[in-house]
Short mmCIF file of N, CA and C in Angstrom, two decimals:
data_model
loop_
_atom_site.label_atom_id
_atom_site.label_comp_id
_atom_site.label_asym_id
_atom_site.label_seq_id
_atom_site.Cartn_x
_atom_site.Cartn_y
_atom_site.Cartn_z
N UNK A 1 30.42 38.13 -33.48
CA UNK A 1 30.08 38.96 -34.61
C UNK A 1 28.87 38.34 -35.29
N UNK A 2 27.76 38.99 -35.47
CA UNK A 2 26.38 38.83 -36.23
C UNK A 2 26.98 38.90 -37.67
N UNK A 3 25.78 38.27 -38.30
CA UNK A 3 25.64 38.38 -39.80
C UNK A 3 24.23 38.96 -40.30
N UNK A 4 23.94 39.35 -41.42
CA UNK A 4 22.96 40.54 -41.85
C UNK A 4 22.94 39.85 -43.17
N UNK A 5 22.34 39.19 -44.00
CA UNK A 5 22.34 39.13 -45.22
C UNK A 5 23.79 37.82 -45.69
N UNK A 6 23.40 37.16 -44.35
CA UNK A 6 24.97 36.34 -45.04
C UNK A 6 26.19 37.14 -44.85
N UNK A 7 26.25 38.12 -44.18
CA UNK A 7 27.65 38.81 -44.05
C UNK A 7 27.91 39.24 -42.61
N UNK A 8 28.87 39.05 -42.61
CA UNK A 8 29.50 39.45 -41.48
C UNK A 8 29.22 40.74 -41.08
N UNK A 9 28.81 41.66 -39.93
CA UNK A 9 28.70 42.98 -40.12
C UNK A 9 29.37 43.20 -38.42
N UNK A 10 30.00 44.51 -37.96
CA UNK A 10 31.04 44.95 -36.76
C UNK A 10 29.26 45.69 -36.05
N UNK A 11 29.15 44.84 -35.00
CA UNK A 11 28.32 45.78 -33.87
C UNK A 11 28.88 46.67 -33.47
N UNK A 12 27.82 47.54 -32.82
CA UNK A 12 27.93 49.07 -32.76
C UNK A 12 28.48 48.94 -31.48
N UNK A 13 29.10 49.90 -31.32
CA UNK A 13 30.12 49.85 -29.98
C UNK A 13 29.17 51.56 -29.08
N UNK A 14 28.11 51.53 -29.71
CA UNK A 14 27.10 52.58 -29.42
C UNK A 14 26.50 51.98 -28.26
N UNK A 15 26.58 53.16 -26.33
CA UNK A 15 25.87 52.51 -25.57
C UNK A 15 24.34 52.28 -26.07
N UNK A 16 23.52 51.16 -26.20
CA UNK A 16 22.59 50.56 -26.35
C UNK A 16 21.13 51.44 -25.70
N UNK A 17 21.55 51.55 -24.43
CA UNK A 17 20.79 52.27 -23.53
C UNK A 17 20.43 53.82 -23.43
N UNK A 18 21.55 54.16 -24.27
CA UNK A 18 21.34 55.84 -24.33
C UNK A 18 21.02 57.06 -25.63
N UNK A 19 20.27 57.34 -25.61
CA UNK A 19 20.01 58.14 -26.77
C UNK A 19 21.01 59.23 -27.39
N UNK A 20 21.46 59.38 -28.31
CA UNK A 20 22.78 60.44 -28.72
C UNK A 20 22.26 61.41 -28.97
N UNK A 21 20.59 61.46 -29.00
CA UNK A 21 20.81 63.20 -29.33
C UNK A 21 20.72 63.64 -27.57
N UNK A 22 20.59 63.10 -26.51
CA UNK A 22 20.29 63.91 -25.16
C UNK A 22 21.62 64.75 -24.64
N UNK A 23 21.51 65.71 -24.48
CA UNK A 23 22.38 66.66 -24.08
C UNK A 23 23.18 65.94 -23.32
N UNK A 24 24.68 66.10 -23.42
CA UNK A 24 25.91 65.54 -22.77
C UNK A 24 27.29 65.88 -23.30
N UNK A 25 28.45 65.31 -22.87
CA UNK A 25 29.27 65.82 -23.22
C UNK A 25 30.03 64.38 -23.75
N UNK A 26 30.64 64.32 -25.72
CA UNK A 26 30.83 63.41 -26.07
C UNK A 26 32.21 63.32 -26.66
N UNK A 27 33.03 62.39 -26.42
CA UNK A 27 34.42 62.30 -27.13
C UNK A 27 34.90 61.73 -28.16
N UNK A 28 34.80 62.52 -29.90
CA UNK A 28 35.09 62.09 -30.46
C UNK A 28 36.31 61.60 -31.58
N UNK A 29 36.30 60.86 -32.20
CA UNK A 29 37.65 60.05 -33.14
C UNK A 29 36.76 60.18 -34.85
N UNK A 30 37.31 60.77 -35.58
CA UNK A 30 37.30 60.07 -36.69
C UNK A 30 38.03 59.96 -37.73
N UNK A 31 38.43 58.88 -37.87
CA UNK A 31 39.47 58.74 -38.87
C UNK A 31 39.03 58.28 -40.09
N UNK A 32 40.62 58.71 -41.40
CA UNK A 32 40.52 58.71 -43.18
C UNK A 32 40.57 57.24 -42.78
N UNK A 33 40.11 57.06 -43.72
CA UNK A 33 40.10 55.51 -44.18
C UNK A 33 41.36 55.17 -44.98
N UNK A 34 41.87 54.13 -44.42
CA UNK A 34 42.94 53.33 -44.58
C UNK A 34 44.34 54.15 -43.46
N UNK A 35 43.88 55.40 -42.43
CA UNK A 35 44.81 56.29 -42.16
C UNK A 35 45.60 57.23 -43.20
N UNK A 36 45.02 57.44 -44.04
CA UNK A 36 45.87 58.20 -45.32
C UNK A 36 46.04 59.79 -44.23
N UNK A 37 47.61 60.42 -44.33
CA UNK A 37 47.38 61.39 -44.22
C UNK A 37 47.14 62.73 -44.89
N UNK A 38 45.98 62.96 -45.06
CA UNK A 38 45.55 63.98 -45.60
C UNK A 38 45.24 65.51 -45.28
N UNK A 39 45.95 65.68 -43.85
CA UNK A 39 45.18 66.88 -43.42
C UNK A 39 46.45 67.55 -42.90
N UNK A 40 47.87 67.30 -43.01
CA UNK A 40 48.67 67.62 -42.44
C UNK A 40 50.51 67.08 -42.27
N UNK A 41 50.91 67.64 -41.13
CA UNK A 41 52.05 66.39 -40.59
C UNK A 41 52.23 67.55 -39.26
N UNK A 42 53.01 66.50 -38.31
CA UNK A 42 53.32 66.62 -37.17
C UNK A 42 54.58 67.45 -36.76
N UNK A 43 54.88 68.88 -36.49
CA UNK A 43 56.65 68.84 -36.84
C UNK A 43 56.82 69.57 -35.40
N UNK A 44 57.86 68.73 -34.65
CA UNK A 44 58.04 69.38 -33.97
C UNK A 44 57.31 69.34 -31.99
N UNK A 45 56.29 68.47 -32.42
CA UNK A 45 55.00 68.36 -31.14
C UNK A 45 54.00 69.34 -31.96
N UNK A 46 54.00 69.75 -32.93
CA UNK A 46 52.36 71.02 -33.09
C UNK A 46 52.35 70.22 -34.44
N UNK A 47 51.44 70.61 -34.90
CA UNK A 47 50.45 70.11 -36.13
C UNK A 47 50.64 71.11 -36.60
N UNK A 48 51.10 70.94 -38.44
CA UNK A 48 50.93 71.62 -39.33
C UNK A 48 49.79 71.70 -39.86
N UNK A 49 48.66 71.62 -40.25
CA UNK A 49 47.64 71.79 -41.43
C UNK A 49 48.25 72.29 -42.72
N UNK A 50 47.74 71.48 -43.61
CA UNK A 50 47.86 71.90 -45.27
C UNK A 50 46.21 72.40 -45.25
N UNK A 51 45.86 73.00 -46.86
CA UNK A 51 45.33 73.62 -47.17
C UNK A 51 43.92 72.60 -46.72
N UNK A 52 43.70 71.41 -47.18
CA UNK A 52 42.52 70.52 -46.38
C UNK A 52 41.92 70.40 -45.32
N UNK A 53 43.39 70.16 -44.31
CA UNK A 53 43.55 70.27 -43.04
C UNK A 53 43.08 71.57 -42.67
N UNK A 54 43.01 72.60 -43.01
CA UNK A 54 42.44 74.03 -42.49
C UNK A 54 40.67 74.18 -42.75
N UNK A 55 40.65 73.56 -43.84
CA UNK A 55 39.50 73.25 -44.34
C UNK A 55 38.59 72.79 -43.43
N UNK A 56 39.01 71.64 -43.25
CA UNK A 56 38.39 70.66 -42.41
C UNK A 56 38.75 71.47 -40.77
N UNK A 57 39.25 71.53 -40.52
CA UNK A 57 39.11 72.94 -39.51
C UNK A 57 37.96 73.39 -39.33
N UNK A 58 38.45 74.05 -40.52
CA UNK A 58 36.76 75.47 -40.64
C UNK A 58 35.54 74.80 -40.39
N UNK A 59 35.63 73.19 -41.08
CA UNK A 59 34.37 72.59 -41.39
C UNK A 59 33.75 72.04 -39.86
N UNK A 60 34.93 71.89 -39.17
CA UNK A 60 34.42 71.17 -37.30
C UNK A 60 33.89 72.14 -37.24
N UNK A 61 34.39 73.98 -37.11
CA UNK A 61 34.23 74.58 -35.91
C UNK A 61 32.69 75.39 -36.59
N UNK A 62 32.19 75.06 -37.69
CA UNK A 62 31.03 75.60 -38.39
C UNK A 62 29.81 74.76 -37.49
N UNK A 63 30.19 73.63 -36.47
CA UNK A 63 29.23 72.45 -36.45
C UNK A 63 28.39 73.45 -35.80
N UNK A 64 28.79 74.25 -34.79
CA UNK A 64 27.69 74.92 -33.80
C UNK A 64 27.10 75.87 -34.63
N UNK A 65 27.45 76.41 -35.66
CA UNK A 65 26.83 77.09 -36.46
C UNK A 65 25.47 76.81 -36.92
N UNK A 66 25.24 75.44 -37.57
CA UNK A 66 24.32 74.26 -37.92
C UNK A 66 23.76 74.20 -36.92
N UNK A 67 24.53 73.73 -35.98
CA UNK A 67 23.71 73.10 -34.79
C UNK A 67 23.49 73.98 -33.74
N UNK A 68 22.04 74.83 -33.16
CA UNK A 68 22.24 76.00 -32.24
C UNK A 68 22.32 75.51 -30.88
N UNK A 69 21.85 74.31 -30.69
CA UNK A 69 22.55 74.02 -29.18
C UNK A 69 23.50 73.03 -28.97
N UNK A 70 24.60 73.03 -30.12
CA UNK A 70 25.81 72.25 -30.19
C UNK A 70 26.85 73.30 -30.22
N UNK A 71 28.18 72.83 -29.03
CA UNK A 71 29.32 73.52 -28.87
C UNK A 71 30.18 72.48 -28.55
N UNK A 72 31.41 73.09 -29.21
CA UNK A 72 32.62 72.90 -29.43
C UNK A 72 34.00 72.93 -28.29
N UNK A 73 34.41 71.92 -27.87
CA UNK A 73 35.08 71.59 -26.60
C UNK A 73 36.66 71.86 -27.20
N UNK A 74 37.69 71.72 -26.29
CA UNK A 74 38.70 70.77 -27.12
C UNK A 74 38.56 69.88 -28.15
N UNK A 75 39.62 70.05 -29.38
CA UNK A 75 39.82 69.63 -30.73
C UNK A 75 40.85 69.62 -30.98
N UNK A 76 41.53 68.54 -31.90
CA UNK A 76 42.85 68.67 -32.85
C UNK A 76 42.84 68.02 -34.12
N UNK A 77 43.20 68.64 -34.95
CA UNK A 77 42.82 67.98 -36.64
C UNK A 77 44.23 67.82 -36.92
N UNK A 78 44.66 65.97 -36.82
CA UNK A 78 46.05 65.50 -36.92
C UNK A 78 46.24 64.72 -38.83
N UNK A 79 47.26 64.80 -38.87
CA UNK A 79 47.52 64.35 -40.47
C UNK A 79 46.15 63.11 -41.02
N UNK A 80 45.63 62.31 -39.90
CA UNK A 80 44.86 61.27 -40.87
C UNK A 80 43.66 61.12 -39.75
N UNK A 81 43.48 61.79 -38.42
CA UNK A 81 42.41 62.06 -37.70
C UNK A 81 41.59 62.70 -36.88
N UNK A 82 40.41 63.27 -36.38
CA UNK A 82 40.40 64.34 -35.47
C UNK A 82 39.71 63.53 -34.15
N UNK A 83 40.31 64.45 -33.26
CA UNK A 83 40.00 64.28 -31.99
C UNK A 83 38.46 65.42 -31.57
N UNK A 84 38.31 65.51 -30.78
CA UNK A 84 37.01 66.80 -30.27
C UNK A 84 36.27 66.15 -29.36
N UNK A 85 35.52 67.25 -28.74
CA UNK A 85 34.82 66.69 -27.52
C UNK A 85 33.58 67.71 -27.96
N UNK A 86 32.43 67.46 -28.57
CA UNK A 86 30.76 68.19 -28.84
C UNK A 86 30.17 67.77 -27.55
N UNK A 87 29.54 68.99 -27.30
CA UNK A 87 28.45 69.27 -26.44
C UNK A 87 27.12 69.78 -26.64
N UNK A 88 26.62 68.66 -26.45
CA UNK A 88 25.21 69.00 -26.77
C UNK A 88 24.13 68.90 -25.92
N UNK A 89 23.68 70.38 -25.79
CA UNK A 89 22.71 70.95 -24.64
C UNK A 89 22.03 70.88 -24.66
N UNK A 90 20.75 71.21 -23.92
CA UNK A 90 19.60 71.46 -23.91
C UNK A 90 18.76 71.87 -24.30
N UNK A 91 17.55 71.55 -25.24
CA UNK A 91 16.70 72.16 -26.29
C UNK A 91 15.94 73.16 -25.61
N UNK A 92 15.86 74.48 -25.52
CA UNK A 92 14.93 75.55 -24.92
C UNK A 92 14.30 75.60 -26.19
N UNK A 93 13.07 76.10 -25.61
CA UNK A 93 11.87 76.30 -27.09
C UNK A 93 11.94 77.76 -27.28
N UNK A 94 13.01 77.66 -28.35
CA UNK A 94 13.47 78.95 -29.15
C UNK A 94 13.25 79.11 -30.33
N UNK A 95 12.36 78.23 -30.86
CA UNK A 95 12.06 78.06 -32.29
C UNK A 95 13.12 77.40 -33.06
N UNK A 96 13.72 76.98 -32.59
CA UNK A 96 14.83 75.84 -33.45
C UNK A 96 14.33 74.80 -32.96
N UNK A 97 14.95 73.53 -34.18
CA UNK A 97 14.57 72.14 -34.19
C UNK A 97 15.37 71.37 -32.87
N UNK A 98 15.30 70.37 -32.12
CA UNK A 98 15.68 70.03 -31.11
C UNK A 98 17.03 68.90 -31.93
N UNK A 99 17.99 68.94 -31.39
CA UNK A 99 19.36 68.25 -32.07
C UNK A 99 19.13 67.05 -32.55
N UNK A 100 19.93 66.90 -33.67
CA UNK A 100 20.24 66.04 -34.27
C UNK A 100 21.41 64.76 -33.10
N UNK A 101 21.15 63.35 -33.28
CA UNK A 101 21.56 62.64 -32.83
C UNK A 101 23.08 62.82 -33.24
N UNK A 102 24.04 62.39 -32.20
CA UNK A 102 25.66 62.58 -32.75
C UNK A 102 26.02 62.05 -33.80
N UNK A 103 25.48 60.97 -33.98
CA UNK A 103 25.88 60.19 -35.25
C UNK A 103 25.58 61.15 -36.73
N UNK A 104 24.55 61.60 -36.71
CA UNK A 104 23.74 62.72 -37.90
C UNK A 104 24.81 63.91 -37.72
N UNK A 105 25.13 64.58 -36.54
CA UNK A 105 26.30 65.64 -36.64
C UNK A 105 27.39 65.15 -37.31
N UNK A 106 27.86 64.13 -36.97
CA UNK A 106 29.15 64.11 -37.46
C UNK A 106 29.05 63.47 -39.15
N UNK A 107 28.25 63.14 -39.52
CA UNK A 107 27.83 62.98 -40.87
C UNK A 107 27.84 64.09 -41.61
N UNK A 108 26.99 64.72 -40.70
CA UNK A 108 26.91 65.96 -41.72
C UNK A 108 28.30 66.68 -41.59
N UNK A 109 28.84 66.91 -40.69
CA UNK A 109 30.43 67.16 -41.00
C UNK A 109 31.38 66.56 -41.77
N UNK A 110 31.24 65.21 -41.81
CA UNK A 110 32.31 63.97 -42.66
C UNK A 110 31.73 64.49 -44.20
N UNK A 111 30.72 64.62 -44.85
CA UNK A 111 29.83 65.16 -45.94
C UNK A 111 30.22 66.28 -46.32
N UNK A 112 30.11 67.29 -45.46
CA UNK A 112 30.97 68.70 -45.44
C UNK A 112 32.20 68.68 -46.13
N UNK A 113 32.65 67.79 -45.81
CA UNK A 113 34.50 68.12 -45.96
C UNK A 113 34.52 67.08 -47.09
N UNK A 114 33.98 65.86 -47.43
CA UNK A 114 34.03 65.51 -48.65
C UNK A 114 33.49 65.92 -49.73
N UNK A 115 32.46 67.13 -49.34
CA UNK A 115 32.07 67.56 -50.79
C UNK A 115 33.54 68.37 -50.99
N UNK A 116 34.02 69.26 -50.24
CA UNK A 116 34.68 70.14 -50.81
C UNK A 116 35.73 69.15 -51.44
N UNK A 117 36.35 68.03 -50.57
CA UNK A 117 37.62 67.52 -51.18
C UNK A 117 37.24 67.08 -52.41
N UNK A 118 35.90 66.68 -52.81
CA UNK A 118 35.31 66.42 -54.07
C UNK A 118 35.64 67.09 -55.52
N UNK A 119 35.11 68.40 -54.50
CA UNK A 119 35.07 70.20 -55.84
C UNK A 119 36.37 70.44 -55.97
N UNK A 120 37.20 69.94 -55.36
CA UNK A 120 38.95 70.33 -55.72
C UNK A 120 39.96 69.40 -55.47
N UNK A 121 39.49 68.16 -56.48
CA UNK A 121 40.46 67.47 -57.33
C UNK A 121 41.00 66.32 -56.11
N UNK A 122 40.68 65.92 -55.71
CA UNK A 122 40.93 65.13 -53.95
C UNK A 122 39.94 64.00 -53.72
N UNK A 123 39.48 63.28 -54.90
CA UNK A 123 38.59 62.80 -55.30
C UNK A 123 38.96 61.37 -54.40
N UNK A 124 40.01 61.17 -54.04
CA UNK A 124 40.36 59.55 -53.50
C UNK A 124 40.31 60.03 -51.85
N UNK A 125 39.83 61.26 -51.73
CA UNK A 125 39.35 61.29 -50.24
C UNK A 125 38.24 60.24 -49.96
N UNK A 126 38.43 59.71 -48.13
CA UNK A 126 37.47 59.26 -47.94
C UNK A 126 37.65 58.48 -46.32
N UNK A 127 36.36 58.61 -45.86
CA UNK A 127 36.26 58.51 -44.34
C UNK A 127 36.21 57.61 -43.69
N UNK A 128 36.43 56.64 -43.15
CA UNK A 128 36.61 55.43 -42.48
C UNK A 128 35.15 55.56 -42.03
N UNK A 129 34.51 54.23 -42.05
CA UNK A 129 32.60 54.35 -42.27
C UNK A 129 32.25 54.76 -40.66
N UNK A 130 32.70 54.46 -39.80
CA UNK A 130 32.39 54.81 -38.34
C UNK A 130 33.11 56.14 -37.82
N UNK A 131 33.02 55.88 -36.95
CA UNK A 131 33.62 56.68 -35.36
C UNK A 131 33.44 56.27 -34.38
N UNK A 132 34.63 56.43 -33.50
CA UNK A 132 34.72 56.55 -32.04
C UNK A 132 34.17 57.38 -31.23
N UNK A 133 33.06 57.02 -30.27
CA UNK A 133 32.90 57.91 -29.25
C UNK A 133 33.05 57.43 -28.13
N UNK A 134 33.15 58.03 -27.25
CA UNK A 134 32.79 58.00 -25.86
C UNK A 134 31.86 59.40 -24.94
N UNK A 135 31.02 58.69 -23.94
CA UNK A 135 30.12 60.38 -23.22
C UNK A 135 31.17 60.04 -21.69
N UNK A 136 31.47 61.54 -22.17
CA UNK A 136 32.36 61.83 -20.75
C UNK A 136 30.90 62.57 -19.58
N UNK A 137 31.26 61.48 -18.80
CA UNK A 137 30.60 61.06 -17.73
C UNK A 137 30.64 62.26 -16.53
N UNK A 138 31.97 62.70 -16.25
CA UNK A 138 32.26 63.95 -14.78
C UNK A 138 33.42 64.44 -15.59
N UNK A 139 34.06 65.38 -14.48
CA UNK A 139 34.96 65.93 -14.68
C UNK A 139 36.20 65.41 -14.82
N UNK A 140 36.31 64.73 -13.99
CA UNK A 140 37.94 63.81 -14.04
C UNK A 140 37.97 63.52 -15.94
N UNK A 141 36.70 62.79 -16.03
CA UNK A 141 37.08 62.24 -17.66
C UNK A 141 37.62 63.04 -18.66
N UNK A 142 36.87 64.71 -18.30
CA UNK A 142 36.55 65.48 -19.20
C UNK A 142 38.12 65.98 -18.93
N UNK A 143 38.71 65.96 -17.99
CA UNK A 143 40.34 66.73 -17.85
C UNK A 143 40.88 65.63 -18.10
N UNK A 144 40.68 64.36 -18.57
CA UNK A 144 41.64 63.16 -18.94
C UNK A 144 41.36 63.77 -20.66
N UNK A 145 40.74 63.48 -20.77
CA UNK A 145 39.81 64.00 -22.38
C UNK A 145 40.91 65.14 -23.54
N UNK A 146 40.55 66.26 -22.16
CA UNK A 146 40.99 67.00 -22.48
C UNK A 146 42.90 66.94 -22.63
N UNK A 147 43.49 66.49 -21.90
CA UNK A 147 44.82 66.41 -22.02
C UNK A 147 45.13 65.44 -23.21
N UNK A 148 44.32 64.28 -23.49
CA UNK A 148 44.85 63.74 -24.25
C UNK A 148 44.68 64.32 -25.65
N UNK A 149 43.50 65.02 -25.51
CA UNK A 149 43.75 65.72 -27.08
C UNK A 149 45.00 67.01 -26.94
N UNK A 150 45.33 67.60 -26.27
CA UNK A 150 46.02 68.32 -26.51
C UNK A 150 47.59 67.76 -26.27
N UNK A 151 47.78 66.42 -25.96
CA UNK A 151 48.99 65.61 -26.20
C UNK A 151 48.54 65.10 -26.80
N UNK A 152 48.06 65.13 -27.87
CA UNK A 152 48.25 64.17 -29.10
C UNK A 152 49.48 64.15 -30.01
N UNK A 153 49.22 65.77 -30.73
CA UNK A 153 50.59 65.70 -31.41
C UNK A 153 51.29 65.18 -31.60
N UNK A 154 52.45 65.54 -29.78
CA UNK A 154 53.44 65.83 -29.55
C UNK A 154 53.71 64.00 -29.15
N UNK A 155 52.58 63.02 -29.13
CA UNK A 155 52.92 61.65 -28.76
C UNK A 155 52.60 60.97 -30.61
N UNK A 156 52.17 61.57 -31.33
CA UNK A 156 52.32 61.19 -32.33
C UNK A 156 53.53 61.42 -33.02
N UNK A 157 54.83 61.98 -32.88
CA UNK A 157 56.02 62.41 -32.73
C UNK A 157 57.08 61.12 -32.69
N UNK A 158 56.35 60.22 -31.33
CA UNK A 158 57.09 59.81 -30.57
C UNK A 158 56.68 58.47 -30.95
N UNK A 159 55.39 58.18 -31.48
CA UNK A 159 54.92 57.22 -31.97
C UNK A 159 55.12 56.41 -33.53
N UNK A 160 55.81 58.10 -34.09
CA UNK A 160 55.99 57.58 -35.85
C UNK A 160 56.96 57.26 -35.61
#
């Protein structure tokens, strides 16, 4: 572990070698800080969403909205984290700006959802400073990927 100013600081677990805005297919984690659950509970194997949790919903699946050559893979928004897999394509010269690096997407999503928890009284919301990614590489990954988000739930069940 490096230091920055006399402090200890966590290297980036970001491949070094690869640029995040180049079109690929990426697997992401981000979790509340401290794990607070805020977005839900588990009943049953399916995910409930509370009123946040839907929120923050709305707020993932708006990303391609923002972003015109960003789409939306498998996702699950669990009591204190979300799973998803963004895809981000290829810039054709369509008169839109060429993508924002993953790290800047998901900012601007984590931002998204804390203004609102902001505007309605949820003020001790707040995002654990990173994320997890991984770039799913072929297919095998992308059907490993994919199953594990959609067993999440039902192993978070089994896990509390």
């Amino acid at each position: 572990m490096s230091k920055f100013k006399n402090t200890f600081r966590i290297e980036s677990t970001r491949l070094a070698s690869w640029d995040y805005s180049n079109p690929g297919w990426y697997f992401v984690t981000i979790n509340t800080k401290n794990q607070i659950k805020y977005f839900g509970d588990v009943f049953q194997g399916e995910i409930v969403l509370n009123e946040f949790g839907i929120i923050t919903e709305r707020c993932w699946n708006e990303i391609s909205q923002h972003f015109k050559n960003v789409e939306l893979d498998y996702y699950v928004i669990m009591p204190n984290h979300i799973h998803g897999i963004i895809i981000i394509n290829p810039c054709v010269e369509t008169g839109y700006i060429p993508s924002l690096p993953l790290g800047e997407i998901i900012g601007k999503f984590k931002a998204a959802v804390t203004r609102w928890a902001n505007s309605y009284s949820c003020e001790s919301f707040s995002w654990q400073q990173r994320f997890y990614d991984r770039i799913i590489r072929n297919e095998r990954e992308l059907l490993n990927t994919r199953k594990y988000i959609i067993e999440n739930p039902v192993k978070w069940e089994i896990s509390s």
